[in-house]
XYZ file of C-alpha atoms in Angstrom:
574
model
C 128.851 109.465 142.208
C 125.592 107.400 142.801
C 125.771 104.255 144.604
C 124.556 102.621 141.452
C 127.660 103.564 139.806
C 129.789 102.963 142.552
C 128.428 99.441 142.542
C 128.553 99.056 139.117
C 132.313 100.102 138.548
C 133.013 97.184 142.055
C 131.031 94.860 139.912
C 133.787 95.816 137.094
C 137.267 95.137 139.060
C 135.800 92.102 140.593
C 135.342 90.549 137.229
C 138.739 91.755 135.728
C 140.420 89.925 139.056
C 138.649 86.597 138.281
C 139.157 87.240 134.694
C 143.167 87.668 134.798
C 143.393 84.977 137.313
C 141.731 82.900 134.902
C 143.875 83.733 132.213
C 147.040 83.222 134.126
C 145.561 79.869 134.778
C 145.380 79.225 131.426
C 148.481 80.481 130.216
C 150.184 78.305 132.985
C 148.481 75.253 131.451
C 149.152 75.813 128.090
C 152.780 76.697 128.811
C 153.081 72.853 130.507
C 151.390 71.458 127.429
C 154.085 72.833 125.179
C 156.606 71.172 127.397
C 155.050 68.237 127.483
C 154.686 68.564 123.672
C 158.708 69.057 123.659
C 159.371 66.065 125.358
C 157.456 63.964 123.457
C 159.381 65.165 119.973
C 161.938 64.093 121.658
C 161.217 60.651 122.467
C 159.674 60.386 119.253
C 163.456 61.751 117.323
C 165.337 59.308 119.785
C 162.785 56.494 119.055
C 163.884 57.263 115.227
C 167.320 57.215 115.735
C 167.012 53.770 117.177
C 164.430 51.745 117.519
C 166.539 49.850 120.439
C 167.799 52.672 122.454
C 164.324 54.157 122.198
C 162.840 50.970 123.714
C 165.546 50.706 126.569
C 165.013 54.378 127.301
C 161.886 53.985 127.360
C 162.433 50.752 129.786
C 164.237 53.211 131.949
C 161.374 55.941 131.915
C 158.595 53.524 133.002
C 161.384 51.583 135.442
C 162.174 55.054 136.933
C 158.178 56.768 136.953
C 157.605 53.164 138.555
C 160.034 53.874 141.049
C 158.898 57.084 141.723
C 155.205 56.106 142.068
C 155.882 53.965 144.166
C 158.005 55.952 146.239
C 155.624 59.024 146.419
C 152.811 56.074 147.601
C 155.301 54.969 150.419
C 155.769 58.807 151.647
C 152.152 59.528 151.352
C 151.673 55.925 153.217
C 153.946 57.319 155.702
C 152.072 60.709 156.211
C 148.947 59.040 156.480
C 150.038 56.925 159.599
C 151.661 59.761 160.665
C 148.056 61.827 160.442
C 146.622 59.035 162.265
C 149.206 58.899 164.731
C 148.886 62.310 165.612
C 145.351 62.327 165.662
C 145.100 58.644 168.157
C 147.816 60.542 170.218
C 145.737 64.161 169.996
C 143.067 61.808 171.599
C 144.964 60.238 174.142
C 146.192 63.929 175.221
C 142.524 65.122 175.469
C 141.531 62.084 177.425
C 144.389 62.700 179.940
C 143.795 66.241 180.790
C 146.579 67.493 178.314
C 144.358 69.536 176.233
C 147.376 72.466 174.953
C 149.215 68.841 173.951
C 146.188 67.249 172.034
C 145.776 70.810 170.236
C 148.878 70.497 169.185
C 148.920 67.168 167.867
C 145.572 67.475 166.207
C 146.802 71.147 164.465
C 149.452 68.684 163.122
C 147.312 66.218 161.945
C 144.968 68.724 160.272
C 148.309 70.163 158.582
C 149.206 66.616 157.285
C 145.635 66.985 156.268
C 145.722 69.813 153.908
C 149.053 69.009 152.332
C 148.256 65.558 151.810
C 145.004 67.492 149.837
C 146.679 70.153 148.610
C 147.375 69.099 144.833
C 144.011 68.035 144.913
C 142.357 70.988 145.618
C 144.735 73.031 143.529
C 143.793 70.807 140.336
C 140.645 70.748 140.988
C 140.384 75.153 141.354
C 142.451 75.574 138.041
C 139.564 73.645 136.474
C 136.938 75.695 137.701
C 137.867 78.606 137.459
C 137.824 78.628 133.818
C 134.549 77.255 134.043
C 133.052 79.826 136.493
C 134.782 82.543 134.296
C 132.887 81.463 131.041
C 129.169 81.266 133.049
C 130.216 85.245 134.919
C 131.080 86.288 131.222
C 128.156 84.998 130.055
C 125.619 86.224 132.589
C 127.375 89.411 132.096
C 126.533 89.514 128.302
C 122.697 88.413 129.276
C 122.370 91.010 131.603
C 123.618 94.109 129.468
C 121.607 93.031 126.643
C 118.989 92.355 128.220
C 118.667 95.928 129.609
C 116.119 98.484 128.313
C 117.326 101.822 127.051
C 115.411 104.698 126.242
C 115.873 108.451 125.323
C 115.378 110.946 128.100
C 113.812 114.012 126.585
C 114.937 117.166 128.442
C 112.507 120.304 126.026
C 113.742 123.693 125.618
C 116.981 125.179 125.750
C 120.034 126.783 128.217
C 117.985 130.248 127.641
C 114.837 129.054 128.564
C 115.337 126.540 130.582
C 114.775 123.116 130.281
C 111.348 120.805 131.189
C 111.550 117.125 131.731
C 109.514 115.393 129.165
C 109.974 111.909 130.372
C 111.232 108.701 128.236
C 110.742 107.993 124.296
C 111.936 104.971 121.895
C 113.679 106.894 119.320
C 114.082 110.676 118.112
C 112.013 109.962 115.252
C 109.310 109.919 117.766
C 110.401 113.158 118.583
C 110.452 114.074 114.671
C 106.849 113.132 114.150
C 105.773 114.875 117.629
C 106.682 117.630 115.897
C 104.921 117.243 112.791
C 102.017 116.918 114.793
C 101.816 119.649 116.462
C 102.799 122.205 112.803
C 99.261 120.264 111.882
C 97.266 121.325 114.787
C 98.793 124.901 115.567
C 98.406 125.709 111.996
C 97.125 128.857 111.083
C 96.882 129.601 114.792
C 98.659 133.274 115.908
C 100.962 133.072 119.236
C 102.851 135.127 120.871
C 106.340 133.439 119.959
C 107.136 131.097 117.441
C 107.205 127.620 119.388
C 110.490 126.599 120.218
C 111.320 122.737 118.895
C 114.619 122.632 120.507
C 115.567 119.453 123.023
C 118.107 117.161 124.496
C 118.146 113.757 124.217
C 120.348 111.182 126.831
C 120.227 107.629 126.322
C 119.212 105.991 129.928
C 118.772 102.511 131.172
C 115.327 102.083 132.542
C 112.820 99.950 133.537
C 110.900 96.979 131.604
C 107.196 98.601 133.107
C 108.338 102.231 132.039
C 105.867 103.978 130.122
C 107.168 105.642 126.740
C 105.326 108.883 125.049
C 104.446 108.389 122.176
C 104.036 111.448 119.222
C 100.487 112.109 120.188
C 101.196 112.477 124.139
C 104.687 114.077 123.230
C 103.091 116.798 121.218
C 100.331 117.215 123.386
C 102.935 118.173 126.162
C 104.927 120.745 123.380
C 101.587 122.516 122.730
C 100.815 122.926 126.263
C 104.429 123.982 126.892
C 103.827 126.553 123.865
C 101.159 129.176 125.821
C 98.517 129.428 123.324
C 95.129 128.666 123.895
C 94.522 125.365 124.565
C 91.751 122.890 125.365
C 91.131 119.550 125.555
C 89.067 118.028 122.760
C 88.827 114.774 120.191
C 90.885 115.094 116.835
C 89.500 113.777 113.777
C 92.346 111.952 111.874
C 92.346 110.442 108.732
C 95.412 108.498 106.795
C 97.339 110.091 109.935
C 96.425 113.649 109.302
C 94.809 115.894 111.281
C 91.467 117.140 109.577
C 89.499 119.158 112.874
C 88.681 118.971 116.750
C 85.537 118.885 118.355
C 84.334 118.912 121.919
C 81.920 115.747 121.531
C 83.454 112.615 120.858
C 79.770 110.687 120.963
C 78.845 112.995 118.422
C 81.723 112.559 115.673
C 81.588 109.014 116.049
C 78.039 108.940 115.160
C 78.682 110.926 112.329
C 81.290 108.564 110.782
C 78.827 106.034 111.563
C 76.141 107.511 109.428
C 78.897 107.883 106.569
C 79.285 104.219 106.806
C 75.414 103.436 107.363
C 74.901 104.804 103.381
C 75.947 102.391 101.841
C 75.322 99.265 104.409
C 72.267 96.623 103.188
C 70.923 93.845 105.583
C 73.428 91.353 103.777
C 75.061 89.616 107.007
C 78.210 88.592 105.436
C 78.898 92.244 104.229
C 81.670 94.385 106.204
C 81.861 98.380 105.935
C 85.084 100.302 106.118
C 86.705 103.293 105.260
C 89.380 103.133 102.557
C 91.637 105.202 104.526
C 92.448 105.004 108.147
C 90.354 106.736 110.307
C 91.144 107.575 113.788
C 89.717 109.846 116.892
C 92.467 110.658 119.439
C 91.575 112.644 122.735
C 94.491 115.785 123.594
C 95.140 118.685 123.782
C 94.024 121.097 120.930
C 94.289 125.007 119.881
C 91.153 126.946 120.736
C 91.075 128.126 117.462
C 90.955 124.599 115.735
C 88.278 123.488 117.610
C 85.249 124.022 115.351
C 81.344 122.454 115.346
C 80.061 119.046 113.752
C 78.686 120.101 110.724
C 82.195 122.177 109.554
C 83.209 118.331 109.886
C 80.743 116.905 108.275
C 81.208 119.216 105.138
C 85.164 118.339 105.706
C 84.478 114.731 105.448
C 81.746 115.208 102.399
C 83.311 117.504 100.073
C 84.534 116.014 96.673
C 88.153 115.516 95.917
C 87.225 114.399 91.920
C 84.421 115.396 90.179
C 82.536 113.331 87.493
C 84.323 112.778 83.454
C 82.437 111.528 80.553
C 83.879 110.263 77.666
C 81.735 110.508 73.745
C 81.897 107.751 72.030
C 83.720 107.712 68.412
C 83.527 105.283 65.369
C 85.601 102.385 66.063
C 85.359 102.375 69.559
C 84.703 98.931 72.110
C 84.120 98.447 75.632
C 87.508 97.097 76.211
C 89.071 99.846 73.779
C 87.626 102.499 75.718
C 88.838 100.884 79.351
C 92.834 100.332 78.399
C 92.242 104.059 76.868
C 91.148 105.449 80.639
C 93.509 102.571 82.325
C 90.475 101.025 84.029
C 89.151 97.453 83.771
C 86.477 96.623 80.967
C 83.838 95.638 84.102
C 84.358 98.895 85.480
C 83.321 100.365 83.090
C 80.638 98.402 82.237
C 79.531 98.643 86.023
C 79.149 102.630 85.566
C 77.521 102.150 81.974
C 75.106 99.365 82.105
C 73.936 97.610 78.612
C 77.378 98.882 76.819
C 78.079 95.552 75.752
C 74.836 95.205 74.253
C 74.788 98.384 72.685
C 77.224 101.361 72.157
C 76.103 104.115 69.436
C 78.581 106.828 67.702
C 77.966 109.794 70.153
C 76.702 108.022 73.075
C 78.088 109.722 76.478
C 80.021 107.134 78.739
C 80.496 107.843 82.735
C 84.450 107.167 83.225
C 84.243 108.240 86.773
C 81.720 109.580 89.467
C 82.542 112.342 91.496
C 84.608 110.803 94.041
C 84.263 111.670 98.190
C 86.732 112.715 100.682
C 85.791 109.983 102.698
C 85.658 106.663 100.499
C 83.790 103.601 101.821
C 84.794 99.859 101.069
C 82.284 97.504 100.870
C 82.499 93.654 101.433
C 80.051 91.645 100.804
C 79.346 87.345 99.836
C 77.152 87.490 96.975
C 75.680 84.201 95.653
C 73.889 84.242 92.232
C 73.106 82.662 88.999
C 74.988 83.024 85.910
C 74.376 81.623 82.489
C 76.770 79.071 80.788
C 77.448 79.837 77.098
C 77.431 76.861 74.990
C 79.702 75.879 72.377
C 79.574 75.163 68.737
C 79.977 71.368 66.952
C 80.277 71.466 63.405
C 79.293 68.521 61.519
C 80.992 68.011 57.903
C 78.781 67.340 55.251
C 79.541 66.045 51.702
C 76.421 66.906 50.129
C 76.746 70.654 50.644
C 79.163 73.004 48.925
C 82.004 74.058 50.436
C 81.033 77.593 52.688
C 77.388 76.722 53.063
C 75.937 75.524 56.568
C 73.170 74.488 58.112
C 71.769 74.102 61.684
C 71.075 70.985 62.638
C 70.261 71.939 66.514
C 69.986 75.380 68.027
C 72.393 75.361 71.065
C 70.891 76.383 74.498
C 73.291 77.620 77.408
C 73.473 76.174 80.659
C 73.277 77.570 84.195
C 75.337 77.782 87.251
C 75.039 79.105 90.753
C 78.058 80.983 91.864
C 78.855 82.417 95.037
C 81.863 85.146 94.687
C 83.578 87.566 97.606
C 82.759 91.173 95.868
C 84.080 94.618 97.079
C 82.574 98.161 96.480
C 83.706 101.193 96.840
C 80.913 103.988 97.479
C 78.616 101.420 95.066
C 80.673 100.776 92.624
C 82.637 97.222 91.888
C 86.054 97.134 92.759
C 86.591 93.559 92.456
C 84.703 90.410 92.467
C 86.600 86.562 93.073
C 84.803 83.514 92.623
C 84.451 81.048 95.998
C 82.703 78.522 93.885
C 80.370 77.734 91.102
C 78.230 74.580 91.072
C 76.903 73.670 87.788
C 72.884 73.247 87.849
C 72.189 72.821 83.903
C 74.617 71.662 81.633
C 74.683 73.499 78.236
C 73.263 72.088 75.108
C 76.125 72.821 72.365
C 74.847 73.919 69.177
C 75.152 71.623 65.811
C 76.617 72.753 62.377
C 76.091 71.180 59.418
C 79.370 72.475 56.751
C 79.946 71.730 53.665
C 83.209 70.281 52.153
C 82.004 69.782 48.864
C 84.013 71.803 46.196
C 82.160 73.350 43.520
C 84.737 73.790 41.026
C 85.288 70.241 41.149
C 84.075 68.763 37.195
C 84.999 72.071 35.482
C 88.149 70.226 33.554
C 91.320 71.812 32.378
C 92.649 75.062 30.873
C 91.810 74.754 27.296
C 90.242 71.374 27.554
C 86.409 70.726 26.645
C 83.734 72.706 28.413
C 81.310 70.975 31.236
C 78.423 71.939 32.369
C 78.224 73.668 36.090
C 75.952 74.846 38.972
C 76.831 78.836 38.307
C 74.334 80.971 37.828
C 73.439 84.440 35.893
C 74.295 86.912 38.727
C 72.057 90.067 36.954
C 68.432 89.030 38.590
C 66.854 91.716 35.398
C 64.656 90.731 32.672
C 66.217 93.400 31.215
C 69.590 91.929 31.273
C 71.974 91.261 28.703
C 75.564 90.389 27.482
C 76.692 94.291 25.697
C 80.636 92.838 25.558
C 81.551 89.102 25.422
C 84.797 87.388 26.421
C 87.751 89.244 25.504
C 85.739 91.692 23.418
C 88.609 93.658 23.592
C 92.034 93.440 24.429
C 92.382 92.516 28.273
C 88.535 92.153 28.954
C 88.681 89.015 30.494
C 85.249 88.214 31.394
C 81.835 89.799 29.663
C 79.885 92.543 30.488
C 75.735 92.023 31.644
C 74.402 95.438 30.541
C 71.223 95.937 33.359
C 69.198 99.226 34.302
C 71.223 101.046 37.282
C 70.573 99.696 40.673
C 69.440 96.007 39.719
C 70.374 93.272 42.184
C 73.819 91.637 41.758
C 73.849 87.967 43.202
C 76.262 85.829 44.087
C 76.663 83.352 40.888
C 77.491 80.387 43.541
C 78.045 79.867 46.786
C 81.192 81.108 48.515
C 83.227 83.508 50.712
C 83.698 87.006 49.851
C 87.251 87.691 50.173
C 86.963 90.941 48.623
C 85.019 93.759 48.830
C 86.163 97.218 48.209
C 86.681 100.559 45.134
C 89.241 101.425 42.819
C 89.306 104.223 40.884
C 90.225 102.988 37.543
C 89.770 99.471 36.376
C 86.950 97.245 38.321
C 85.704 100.771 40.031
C 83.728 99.302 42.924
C 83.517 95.292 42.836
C 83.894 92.071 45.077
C 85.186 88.991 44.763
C 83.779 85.600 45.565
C 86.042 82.545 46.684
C 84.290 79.148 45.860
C 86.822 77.070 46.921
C 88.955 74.288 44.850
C 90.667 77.644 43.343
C 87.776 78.743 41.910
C 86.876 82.452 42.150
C 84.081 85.440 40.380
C 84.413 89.078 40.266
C 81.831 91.120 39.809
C 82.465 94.920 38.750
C 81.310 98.040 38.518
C 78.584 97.909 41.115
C 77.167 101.091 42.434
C 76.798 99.608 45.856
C 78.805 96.705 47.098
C 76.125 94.890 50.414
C 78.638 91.845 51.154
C 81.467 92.409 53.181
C 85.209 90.647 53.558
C 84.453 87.536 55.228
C 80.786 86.921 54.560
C 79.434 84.161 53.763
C 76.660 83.886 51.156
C 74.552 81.480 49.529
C 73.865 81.003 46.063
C 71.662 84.223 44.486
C 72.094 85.990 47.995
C 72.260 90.005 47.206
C 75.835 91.345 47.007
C 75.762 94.484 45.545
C 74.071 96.438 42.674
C 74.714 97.467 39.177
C 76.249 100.417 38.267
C 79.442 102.096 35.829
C 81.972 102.394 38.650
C 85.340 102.588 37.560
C 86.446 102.294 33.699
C 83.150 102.082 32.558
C 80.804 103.416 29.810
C 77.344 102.435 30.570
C 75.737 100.473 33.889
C 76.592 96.576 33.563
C 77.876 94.036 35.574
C 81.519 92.701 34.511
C 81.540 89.289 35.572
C 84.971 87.216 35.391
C 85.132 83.133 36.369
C 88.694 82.290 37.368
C 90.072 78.679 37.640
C 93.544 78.386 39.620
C 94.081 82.290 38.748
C 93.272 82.079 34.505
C 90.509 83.639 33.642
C 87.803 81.441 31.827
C 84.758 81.955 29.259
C 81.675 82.562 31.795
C 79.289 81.800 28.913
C 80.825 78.400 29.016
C 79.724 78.212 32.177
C 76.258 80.134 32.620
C 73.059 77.843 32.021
């Protein structure tokens, strides 16, 4: 057994003694304060039975503790002038030459001394004890917590004998030692396969010990393995071992130059590498120490190559980005002008060919950005309802923003505005819009006919009405007989709210709303020009005549409805 132990198990009964001797202290004071707690339910019951005995009892108690006060004060009186005595005749026997007589005497007056002190002292012990109990527990529990424990690594096994590897935190230490060295030994031939086993103790050691970590651990396994070691720099990146080399100078400068690519004289800008990159010093295999350019083609070599995507009818910038699950500026970042222009067939870059060895670029970037004005539109009663006019041309305004953007390898990651500091205020543009409605004097179903601003919407000399107002059964509007391809135009201003074919029926025709439920339809038409949601302007081109549909000859059908009935055009027409 060590001393340490030795000492350690003293410390142990020494604090058990004071401990039980503190707890028979205790126990002894909390057996008296039952007692006391008796006799005081039993005054109290007596005092209930009456309140007069109680109060003559109680006459008797203070009468008698009186007495007894005071006699204990007479017999301590009397041992004190007994101490004295003893001690002025001590004196007396020293003066005279009797010195075995004044011992005596003064041992007696010392005695008197003590027992005179004696409940004092013993009070005053069974209250500190306690107290010097609680402060030992406590700098017990300080100092055991307060202790550093490690795991002593012994490497190897009963076989082969076992080689002290010194202190680590944890096994998991241990756990990624081992990983480590499977990543540097492999594809490296020994002699045996290297033996992982250990044996862990959990010691108390010093606060200035020095713990292995996985790097120094595994650099003792390999050189505890017998292959052929040397000492060299490891290239690691994300925590995995890539290569060794003998020159550290050399690979640093050649992660510098990686860097130095894509670096500009911008002094806000910082250059990184996306993942962690790290050069450790150890010990390495022979075998997997190799020359700088095998690392520089390590480091260089592409992970993802480039993808291009066609483009197809329908497609938009923003359609295109949710399809690849990449933001509409990236995109636009690797195809420039897209939002300006993107043709059927047009080849869009998705992503470059990506590196091994990423770089992040951070950079402040301060520039000026146009400020797109806004529209006012002014209502006017003297035009028809779904004609405008520009009153002003708007003219956007500009702004100097500064924004923190990041890169990676040259392309935009991200970009956050800092600030942006207006320098011209945009001019908005101005709208003129009509409210009038042009249906508004055409009278009632069946009621007297007025005259009206439509138009004829066959622009032929050639023209003419072949079929007039219900020629037939169900021909609710007439039919403008033209040469094929003459223009159709709109017989009034208006919104086209339809514009499509059928096969049968109105074959290929659109429909014009003029607001105030008043509508035209014009069939037929070999080519329809206005789309759904246009808006035209009296004898703009819509379409042109042809003998789409149920037809038998190229005309222009051409119905007026008024809150959904179908009305006379003629009545209408100048």
């Amino acid at each position: 057994m060590s001393g340490k132990d030795l000492l350690g198990k003293l410390f142990l009964l020494l604090y058990i003694w004071i401990y039980r001797y503190c707890y028979l202290t205790g126990l002894l004071v909390l057996r008296t304060a039952s007692a006391a707690g008796r006799v005081f339910s039993l005054r109290i019951r007596r005092i209930e039975a009456g309140i007069g005995e109680g109060l003559r009892h109680f006459g008797n108690r203070v009468s008698f503790s009186f007495r007894t006060l005071r006699g204990r004060l007479r017999r301590r009186q009397r041992r004190s002038q007994q101490i004295l005595a003893s001690l002025r005749a001590s004196g007396k026997s020293f003066a005279s030459g009797d010195l075995k007589g004044g011992v005596r005497l003064f041992g007696r007056a010392a005695l008197g001394c003590w027992l005179q002190l004696w409940p004092l002292v013993r009070t005053a012990v069974n209250l500190a004890l306690p107290i010097a109990a609680g402060l030992f527990l406590y700098q017990t529990i300080e100092k055991f917590s307060a202790q550093q424990y490690a795991l002593h690594v012994q490497y190897g096994s009963e076989e082969t004998g076992f080689t002290d590897f010194g202190y680590i935190e944890n096994e998991g230490v241990y756990d990624l030692a081992r990983s480590e060295v499977l990543s540097k030994m492999q594809g490296v031939q020994t002699e045996r396969p290297i033996d992982f086993s250990a044996s862990f103790s959990l010691e108390p050691v010093d606060g200035d010990i020095e713990l292995n970590d996985q790097y120094s651990l595994s650099n003792r396994i390999i050189a505890a393995s017998g292959a052929d070691i040397e000492e060299a720099y490891g290239l690691y990146i994300d925590g995995q071992f890539i290569d060794a080399v003998r020159d550290k100078s050399s690979l640093l400068d050649l992660l510098a130059l990686l860097q130095d690519r894509y670096k500009s004289s911008d002094p806000t800008e910082t250059v990184s590498f996306i993942r962690p990159v790290a050069v450790r010093e150890g010990l390495y295999p022979s075998s997997r120490i190799t020359n700088l350019s095998e690392v520089n083609r390590q480091i260089n070599r592409e992970v993802k190559g480039e993808f291009t995507y066609t483009v197809e009818a329908g497609d938009t910038p923003s359609g295109i980005a949710s399809q690849f699950d990449m933001y509409t500026s990236q995109l636009v970042a690797l195809n420039p002008g897209i939002l300006d222009s993107l043709l059927i067939g047009q080849e869009l870059l998705i992503s470059r060919a990506q590196p091994f060895m990423s770089v992040k670029i951070q950079r402040i970037e301060e520039y000026q950005e146009e400020i797109p004005f806004g529209t006012e539109n002014v209502e006017d009663a003297s035009l028809l309802k779904g004609q405008t006019s520009v009153i002003r041309e708007g003219e956007p305004g500009l702004a100097s923003v500064r924004a923190a953007v990041t890169y990676v390898n040259d392309i935009e990651e991200e970009r956050s505005v800092i600030s942006r500091t207006v320098l011209e205020d945009p001019v908005s543009r101005q709208v003129k819009v009509g409210t009038k409605l042009f249906a508004q004097s055409y009278g009632t179903v069946g009621g007297p006919t007025v005259s009206s601003n439509f138009i004829w919407p066959v622009a032929s000399s050639r023209a003419y009405v072949s079929n007039g107002f219900y020629g037939y059964v169900g021909h609710g509007g007439i039919d403008i007989a033209a040469p094929y391809g003459a223009p159709i135009i709109a017989s009034a201003p208006g919104t086209v709210i339809y514009s499509g074919y059928t096969v049968w029926g109105y074959g290929r025709h659109i429909i014009i709303d003029h607001g105030g439920g008043v509508q035209t339809l014009y069939g037929h038409n070999s080519q329809n020009v206005a789309r759904v949601g246009d808006v035209v302007e009296q004898g703009q081109v819509i379409g042109y005549v042809g003998s789409t549909g149920n037809s038998t000859g190229n005309h222009c059908h051409l119905e007026i409805r008024i809150g959904g009935v179908q009305r006379n055009p003629v009545n209408y027409l100048p």
